[in-house]
Every structure is written in C-alpha cells, then in structure tokens.
PDB file of C-alpha atoms in Angstrom:
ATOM      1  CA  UNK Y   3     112.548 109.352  71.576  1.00  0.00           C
ATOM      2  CA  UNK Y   4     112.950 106.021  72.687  1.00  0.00           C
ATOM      3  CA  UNK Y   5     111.652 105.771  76.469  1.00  0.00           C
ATOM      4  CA  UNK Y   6     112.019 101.685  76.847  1.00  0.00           C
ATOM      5  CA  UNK Y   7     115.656 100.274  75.355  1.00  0.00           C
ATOM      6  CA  UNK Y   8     116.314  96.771  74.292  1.00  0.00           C
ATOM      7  CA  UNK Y   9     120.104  95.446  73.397  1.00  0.00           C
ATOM      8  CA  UNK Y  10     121.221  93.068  71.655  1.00  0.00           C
ATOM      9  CA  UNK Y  11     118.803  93.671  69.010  1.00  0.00           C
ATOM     10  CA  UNK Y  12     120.135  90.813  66.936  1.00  0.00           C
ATOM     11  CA  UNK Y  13     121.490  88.230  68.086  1.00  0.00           C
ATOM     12  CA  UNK Y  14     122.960  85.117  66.485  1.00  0.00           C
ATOM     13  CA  UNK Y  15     123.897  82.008  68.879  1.00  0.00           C
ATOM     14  CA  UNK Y  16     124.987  77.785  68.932  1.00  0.00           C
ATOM     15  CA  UNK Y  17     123.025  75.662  70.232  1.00  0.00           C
ATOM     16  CA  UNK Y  18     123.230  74.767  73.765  1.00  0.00           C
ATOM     17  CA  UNK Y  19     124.711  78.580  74.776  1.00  0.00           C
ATOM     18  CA  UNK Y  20     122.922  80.614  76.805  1.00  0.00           C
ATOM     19  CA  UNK Y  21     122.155  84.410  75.827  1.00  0.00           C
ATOM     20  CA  UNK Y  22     121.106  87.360  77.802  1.00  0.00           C
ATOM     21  CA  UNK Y  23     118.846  90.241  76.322  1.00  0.00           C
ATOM     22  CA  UNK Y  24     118.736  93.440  78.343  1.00  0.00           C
ATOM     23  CA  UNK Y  25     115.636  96.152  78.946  1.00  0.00           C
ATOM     24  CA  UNK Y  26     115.794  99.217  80.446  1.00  0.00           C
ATOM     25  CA  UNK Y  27     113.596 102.014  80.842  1.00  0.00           C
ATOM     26  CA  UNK Y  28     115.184 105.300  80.213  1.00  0.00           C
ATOM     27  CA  UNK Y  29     113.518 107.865  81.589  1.00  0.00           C
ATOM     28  CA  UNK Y  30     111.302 106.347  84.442  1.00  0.00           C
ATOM     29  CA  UNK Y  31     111.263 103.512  86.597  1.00  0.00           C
ATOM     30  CA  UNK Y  32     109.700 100.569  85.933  1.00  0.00           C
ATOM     31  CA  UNK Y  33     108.720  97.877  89.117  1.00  0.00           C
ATOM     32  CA  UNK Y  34     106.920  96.078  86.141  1.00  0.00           C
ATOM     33  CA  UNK Y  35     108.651  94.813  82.977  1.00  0.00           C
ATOM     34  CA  UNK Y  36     106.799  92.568  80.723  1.00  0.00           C
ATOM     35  CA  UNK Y  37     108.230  90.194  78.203  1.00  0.00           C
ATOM     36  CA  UNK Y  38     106.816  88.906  74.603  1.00  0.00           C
ATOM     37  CA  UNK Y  39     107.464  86.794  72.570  1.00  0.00           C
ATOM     38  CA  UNK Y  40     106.526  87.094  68.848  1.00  0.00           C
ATOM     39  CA  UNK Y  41     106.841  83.820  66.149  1.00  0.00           C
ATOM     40  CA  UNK Y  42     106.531  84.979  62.797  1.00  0.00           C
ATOM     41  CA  UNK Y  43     103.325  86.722  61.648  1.00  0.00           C
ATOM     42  CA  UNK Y  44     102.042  85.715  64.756  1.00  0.00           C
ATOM     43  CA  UNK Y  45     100.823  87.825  68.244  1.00  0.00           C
ATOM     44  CA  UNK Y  46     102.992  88.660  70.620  1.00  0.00           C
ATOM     45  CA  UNK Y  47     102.706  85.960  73.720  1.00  0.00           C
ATOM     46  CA  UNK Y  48     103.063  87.081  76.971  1.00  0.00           C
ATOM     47  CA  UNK Y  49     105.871  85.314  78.342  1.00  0.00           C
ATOM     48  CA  UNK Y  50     106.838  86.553  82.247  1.00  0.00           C
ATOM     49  CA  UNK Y  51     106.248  89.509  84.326  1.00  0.00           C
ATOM     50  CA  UNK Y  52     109.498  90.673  85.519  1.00  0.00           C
ATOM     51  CA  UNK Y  53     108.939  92.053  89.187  1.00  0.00           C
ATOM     52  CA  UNK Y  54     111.692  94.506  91.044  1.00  0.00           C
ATOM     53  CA  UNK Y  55     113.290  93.072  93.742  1.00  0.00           C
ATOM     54  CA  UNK Y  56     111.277  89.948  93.410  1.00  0.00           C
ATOM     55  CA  UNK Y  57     110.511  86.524  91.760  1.00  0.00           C
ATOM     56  CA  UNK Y  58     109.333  86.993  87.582  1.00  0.00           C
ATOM     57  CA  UNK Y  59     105.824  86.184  87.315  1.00  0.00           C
ATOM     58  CA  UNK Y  60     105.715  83.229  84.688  1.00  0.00           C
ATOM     59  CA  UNK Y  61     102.502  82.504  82.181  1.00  0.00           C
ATOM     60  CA  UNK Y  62     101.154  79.055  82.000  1.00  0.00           C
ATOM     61  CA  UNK Y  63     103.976  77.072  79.688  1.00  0.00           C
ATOM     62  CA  UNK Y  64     107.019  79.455  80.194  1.00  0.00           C
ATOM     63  CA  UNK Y  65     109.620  77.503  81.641  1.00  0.00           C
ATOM     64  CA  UNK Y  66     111.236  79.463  84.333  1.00  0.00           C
ATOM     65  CA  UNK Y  67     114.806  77.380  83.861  1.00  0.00           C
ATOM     66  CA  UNK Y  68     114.897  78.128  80.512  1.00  0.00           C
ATOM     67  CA  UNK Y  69     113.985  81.233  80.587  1.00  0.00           C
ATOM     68  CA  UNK Y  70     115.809  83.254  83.687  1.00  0.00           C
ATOM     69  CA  UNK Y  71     114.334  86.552  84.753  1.00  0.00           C
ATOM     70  CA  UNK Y  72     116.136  89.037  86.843  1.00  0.00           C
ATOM     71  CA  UNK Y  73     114.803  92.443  87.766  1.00  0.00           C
ATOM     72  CA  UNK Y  74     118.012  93.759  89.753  1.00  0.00           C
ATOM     73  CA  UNK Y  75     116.789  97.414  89.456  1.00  0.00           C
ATOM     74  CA  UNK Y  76     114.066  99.741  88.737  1.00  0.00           C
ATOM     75  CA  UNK Y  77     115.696 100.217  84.838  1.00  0.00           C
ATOM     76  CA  UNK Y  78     116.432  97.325  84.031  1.00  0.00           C
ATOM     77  CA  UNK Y  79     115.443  94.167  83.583  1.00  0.00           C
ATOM     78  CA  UNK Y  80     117.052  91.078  82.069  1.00  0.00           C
ATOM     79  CA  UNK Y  81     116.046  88.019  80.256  1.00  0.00           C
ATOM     80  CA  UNK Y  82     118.433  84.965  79.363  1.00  0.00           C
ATOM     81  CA  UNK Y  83     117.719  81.920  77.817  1.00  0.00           C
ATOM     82  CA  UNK Y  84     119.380  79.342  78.791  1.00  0.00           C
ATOM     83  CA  UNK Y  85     120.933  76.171  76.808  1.00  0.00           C
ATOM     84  CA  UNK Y  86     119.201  77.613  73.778  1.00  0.00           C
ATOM     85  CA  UNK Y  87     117.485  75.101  70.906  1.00  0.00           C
ATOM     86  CA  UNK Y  88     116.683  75.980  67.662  1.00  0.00           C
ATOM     87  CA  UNK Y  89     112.836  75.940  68.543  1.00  0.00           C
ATOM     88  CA  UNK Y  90     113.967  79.150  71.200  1.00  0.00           C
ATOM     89  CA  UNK Y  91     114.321  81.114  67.576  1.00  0.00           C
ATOM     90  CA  UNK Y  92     111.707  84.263  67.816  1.00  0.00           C
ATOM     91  CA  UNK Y  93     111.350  87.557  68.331  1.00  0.00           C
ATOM     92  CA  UNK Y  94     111.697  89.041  72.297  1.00  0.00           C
ATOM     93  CA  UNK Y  95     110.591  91.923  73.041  1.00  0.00           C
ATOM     94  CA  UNK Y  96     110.075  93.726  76.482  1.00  0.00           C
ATOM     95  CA  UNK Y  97     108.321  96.588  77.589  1.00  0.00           C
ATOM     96  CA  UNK Y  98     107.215  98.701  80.759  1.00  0.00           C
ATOM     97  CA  UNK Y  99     104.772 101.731  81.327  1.00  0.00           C
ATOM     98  CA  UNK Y 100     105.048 104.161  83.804  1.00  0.00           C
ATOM     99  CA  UNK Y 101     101.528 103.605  85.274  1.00  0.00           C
ATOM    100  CA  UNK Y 102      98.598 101.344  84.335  1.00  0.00           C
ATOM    101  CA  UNK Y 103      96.740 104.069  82.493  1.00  0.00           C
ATOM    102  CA  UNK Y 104      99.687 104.299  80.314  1.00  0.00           C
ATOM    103  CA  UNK Y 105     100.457 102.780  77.298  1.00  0.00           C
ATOM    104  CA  UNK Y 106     103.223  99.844  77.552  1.00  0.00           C
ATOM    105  CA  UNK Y 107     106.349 101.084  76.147  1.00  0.00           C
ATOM    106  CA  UNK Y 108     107.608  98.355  73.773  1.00  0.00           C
ATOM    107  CA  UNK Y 109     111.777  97.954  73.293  1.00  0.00           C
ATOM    108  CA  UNK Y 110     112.871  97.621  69.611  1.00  0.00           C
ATOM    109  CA  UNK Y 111     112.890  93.544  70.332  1.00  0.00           C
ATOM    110  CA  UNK Y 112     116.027  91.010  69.713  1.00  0.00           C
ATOM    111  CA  UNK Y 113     115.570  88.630  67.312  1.00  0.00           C
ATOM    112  CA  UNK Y 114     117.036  85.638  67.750  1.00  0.00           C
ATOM    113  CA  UNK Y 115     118.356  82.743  65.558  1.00  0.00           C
ATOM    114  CA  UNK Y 116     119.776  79.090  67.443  1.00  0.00           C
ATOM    115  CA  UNK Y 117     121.901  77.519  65.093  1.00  0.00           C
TER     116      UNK Y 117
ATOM    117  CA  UNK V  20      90.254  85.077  81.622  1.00  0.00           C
ATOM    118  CA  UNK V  21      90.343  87.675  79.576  1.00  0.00           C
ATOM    119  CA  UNK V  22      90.380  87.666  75.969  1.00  0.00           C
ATOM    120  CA  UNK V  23      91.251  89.387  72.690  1.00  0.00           C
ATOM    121  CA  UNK V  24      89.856  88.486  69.282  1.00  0.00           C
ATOM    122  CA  UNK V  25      90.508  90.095  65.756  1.00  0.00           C
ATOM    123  CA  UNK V  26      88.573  88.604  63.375  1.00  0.00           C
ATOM    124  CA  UNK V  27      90.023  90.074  60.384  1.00  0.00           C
ATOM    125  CA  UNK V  28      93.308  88.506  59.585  1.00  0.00           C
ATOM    126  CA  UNK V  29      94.421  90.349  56.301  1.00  0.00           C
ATOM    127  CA  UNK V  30      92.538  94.007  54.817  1.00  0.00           C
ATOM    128  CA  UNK V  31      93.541  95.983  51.829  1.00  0.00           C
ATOM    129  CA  UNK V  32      92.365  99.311  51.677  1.00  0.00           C
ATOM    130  CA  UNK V  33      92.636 101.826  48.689  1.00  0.00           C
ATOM    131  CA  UNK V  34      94.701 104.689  49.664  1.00  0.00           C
ATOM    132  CA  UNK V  35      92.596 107.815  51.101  1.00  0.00           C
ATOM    133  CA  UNK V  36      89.651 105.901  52.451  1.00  0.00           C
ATOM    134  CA  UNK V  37      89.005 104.729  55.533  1.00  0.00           C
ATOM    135  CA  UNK V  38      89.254 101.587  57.223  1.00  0.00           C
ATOM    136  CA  UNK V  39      87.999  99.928  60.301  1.00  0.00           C
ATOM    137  CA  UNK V  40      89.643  97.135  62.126  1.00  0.00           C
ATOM    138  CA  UNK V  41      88.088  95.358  64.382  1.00  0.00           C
ATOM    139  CA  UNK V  42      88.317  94.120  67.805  1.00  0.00           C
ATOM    140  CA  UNK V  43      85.993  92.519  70.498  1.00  0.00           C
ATOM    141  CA  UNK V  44      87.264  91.733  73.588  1.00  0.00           C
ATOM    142  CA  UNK V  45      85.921  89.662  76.841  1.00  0.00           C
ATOM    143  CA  UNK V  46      86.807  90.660  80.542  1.00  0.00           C
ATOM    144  CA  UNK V  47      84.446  90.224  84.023  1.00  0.00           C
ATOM    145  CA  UNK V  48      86.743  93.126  85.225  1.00  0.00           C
ATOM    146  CA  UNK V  49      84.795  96.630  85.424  1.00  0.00           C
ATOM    147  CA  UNK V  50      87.860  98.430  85.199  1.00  0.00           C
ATOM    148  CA  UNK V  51      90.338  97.835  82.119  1.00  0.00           C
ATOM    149  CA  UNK V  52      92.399  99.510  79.369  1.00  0.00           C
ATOM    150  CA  UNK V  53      91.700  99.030  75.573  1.00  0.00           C
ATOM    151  CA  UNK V  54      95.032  99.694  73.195  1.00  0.00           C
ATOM    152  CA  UNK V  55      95.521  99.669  69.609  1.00  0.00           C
ATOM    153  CA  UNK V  56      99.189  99.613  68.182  1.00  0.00           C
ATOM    154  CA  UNK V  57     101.107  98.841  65.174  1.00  0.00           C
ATOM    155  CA  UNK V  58     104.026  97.227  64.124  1.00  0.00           C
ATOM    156  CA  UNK V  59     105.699  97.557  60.568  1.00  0.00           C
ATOM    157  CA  UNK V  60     108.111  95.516  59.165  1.00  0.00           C
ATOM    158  CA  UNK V  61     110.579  96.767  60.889  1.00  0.00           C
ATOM    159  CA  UNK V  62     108.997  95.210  64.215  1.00  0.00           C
ATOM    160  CA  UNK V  63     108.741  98.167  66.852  1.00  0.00           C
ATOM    161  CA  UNK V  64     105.698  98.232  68.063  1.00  0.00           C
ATOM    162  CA  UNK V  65     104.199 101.859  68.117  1.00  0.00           C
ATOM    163  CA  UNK V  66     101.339 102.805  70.526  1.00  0.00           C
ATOM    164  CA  UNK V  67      98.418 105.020  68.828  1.00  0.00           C
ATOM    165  CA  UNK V  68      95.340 104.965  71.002  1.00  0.00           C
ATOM    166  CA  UNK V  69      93.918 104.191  74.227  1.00  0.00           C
ATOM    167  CA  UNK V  70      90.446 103.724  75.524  1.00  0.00           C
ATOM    168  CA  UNK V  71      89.864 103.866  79.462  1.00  0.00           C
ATOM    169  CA  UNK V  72      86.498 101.033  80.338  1.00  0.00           C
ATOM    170  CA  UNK V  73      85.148 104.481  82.298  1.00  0.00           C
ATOM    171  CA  UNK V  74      86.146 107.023  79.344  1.00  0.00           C
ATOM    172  CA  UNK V  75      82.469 108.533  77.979  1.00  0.00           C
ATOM    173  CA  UNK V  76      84.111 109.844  74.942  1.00  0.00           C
ATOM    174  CA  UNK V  77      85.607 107.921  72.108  1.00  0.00           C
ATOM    175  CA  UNK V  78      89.134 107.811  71.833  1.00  0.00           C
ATOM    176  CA  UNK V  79      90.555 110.204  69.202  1.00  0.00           C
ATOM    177  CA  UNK V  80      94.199 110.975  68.121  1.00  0.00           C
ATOM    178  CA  UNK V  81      94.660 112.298  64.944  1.00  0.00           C
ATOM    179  CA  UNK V  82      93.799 110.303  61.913  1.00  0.00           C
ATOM    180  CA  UNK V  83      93.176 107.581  64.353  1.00  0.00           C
ATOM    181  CA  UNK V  84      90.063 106.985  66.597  1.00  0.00           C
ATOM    182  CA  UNK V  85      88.593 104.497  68.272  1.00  0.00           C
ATOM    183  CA  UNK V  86      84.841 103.265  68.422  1.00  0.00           C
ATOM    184  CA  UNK V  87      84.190 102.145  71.907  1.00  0.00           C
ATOM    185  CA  UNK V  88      80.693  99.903  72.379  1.00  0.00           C
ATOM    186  CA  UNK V  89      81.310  99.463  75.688  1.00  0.00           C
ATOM    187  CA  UNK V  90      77.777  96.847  75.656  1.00  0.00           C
ATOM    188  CA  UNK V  91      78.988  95.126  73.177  1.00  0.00           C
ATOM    189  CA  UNK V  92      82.337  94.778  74.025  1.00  0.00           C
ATOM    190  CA  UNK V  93      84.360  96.050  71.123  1.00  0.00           C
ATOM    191  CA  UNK V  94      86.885  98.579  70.331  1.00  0.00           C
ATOM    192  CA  UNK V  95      87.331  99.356  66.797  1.00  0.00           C
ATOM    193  CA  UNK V  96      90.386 101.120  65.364  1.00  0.00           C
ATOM    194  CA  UNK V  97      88.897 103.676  62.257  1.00  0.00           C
ATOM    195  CA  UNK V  98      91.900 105.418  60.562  1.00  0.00           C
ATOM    196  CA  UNK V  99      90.852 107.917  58.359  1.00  0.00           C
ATOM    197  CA  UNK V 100      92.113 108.888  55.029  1.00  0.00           C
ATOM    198  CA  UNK V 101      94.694 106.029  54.901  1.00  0.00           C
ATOM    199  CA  UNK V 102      98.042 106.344  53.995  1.00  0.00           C
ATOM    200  CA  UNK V 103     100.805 104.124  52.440  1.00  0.00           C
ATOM    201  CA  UNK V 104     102.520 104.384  55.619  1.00  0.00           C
ATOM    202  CA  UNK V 105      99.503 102.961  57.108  1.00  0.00           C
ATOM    203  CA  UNK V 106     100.788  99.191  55.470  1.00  0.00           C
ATOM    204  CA  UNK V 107     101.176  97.106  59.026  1.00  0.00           C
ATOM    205  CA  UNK V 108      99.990  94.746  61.135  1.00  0.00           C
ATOM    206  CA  UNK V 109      97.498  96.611  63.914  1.00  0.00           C
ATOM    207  CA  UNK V 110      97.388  94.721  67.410  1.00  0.00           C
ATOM    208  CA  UNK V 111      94.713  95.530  69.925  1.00  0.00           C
ATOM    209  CA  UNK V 112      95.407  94.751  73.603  1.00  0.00           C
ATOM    210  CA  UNK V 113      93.302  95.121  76.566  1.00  0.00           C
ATOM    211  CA  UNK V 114      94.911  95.972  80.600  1.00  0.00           C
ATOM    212  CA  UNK V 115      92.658  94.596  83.213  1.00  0.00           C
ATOM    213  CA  UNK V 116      92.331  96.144  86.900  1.00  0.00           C
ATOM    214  CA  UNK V 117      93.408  99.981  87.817  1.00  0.00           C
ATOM    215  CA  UNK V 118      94.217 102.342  85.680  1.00  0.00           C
ATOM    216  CA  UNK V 119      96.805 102.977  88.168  1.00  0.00           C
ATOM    217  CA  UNK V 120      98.629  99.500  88.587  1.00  0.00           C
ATOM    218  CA  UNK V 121     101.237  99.214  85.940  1.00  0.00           C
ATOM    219  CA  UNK V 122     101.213  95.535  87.159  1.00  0.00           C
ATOM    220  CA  UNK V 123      98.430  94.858  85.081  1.00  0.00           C
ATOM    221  CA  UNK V 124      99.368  92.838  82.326  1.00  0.00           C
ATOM    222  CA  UNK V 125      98.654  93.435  78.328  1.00  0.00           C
ATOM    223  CA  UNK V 126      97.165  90.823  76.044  1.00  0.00           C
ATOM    224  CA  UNK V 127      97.131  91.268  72.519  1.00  0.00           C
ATOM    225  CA  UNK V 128      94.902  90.084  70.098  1.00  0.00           C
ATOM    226  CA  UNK V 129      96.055  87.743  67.227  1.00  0.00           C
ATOM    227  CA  UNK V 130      96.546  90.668  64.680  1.00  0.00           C
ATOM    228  CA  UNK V 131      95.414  92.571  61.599  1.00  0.00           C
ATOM    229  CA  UNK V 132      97.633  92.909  58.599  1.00  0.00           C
ATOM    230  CA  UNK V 133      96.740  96.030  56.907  1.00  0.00           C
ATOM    231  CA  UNK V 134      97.658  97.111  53.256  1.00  0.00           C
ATOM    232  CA  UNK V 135      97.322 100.353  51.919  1.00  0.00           C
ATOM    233  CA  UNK V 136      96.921 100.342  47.918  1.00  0.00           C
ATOM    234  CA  UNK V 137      98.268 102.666  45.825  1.00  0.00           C
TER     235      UNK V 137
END
C-alpha cells in the first residue's frame, strides 16, 4: 500500500488564490520531504527540501514567497502556493524515504490548473 | 554538481523482447544511490530498482535489472521479456552522500518514454 500520501490530488483554482497541497508519510517518519515539480512530458524538477522543525531548503529559482514550505511534523509536510498564476499550472508531487539507502517514496501528485 | 542524462527520449519495443534504457550519470561523490522508476499515465511514480555506488553485484528484481559500469558511469535499466504494461516513461535518479542520510536529495534524469508493441 501506499506508504507516502498526497491530498488534494486535483485541484482546480482562480488566479491570484493561494492553495495548499498536503504530504504525509504514513507509516514512518520523515525529517526529509522533497518536492517536484513535473511540466508536461517533462522530468520532475526538484523544487525544495522540506526540513522538520526547520527552514525548507529551496533549489536555485524556487521562489520561497511563492512557494511556502512548512514541515510542522515528522508526517507531514505542506506546500502552498501562494497568489497562484496560470504559469504555477503543473504537476506537484512530494515524496520522503525512510533512510538514504531507500528508495524515495513518491505521493500520487496534485495536479494543478490556475484559471 | 551532479548530473543525470538519458539519451534516449522515445523507444518502442516489440512485446517479449528486451529492452535497455539507458542512463549515464556524473557525481565527484564516492558514495551515491542509482534509481530507476516509472511513471504511467496515470502519473505515480513507482520505484523498481536500486543500485548502491559500493554494491559488487548488479541490481536485479524480477524482470528488471540493472547494468552497473561503475568506470564508466552508467546504470542501465534491461527489462526482460517486455510487457504491454511495460508502456511508460522510465526516470533514472541518482542520491549523492550516505546511504544513510535520507537528506540526500534525488535528481532525475530527463526521461525515457517506453512503448511496448503489440
């Protein structure tokens, strides 16, 4: 079953609202979430690493206002975008392993469409 | 930096043979992780094999193993006797540092879309 779950997994929204997508590890804790992002027949792009108790870890181009990480727990972990565009419209998807030998455990993703 | 290249964007494949996808990758890290996983349509992304930088042995699991040339850097996904099921696209990803940091981030590689002919 599922060890790494991701909600909304759809999610339509106006421009200019903000939207939060959750992750949560089910049946371990995770200090580490990652989060991807995945255009269309394209890679998936490491985005942030979310860090317990701590500041996200942001690659080179993420904008960390736009793109709020919080990492309140050791299950969960929560991404919102904030005064979404229509060029914030992709696939997010997070994921967490329980040590570095083991694979990443990927969430089912949240696609989402700015209108 | 480390780095990730697939050099084969698209493959089709008759059903029942077997196909290799390739993947080089470039770290100055001694220790690292080598993944291969899939995603179908549906977009999940499913894990299938991994491949530890100190592992002697090539990877196997099932219909799916990997070839490790550690010297020249590359980490090739062979899936045997293919299956329709098989139609995806196939990421491989590399983990630098420890085995045991799950800090380590993934890359991925840009991708192979594999189709499995009838």
């Amino acid at each position: 079953g599922a060890v790494v779950s991701q909600h909304p997994s759809r999610v339509i929204c106006k421009s200019g609202t903000s939207v939060k997508i959750e992750c949560r590890s089910l049946d371990f804790q995770a200090t580490t979430m990652f989060w991807y992002r995945q255009f269309p027949k394209q890679s998936l792009m490491l985005m942030a690493t979310s860090n317990e108790g701590s500041k996200a870890t942001y690659e080179q181009g993420v904008e960390k206002d736009k793109f709020l990480i919080n990492h309140a727990s050791l299950t969960l972990s929560t991404l919102t975008v904030t005064s979404a565009h229509p060029e914030d419209s992709s696939f997010y998807i997070c994921s967490a392993s329980r040590t570095g030998g083991s694979p990443l455990h990927f969430g089912n993703g949240t696609r989402l469409t700015v209108t | 930096a480390q780095k990730i290249t697939q050099t084969q964007p698209g493959m089709f494949v008759q059903e029942k043979e077997a196909v290799t996808l390739d993947c080089t990758y470039d770290t100055s890290d001694q220790s690292y992780g080598l993944f291969w996983y899939k995603q179908p349509s549906s977009g999940e992304m499913i894990f299938l094999i991994y491949q530890g930088s100190y592992d002697e042995q090539n990877a196997t699991e099932g219909r799916y193993s990997l070839n490790f040339q550690k010297a020249r850097k590359s980490a090739n996904l062979v899936i045997s006797a293919s299956q329709l099921g098989d139609s995806a696209m196939y990421f491989c990803a590399m983990r630098e540092g420890s085995r045991y940091s799950s800090a380590s981030k993934i890359i991925f590689g840009s991708g192979t879309r594999l189709s499995i002919r009838p």
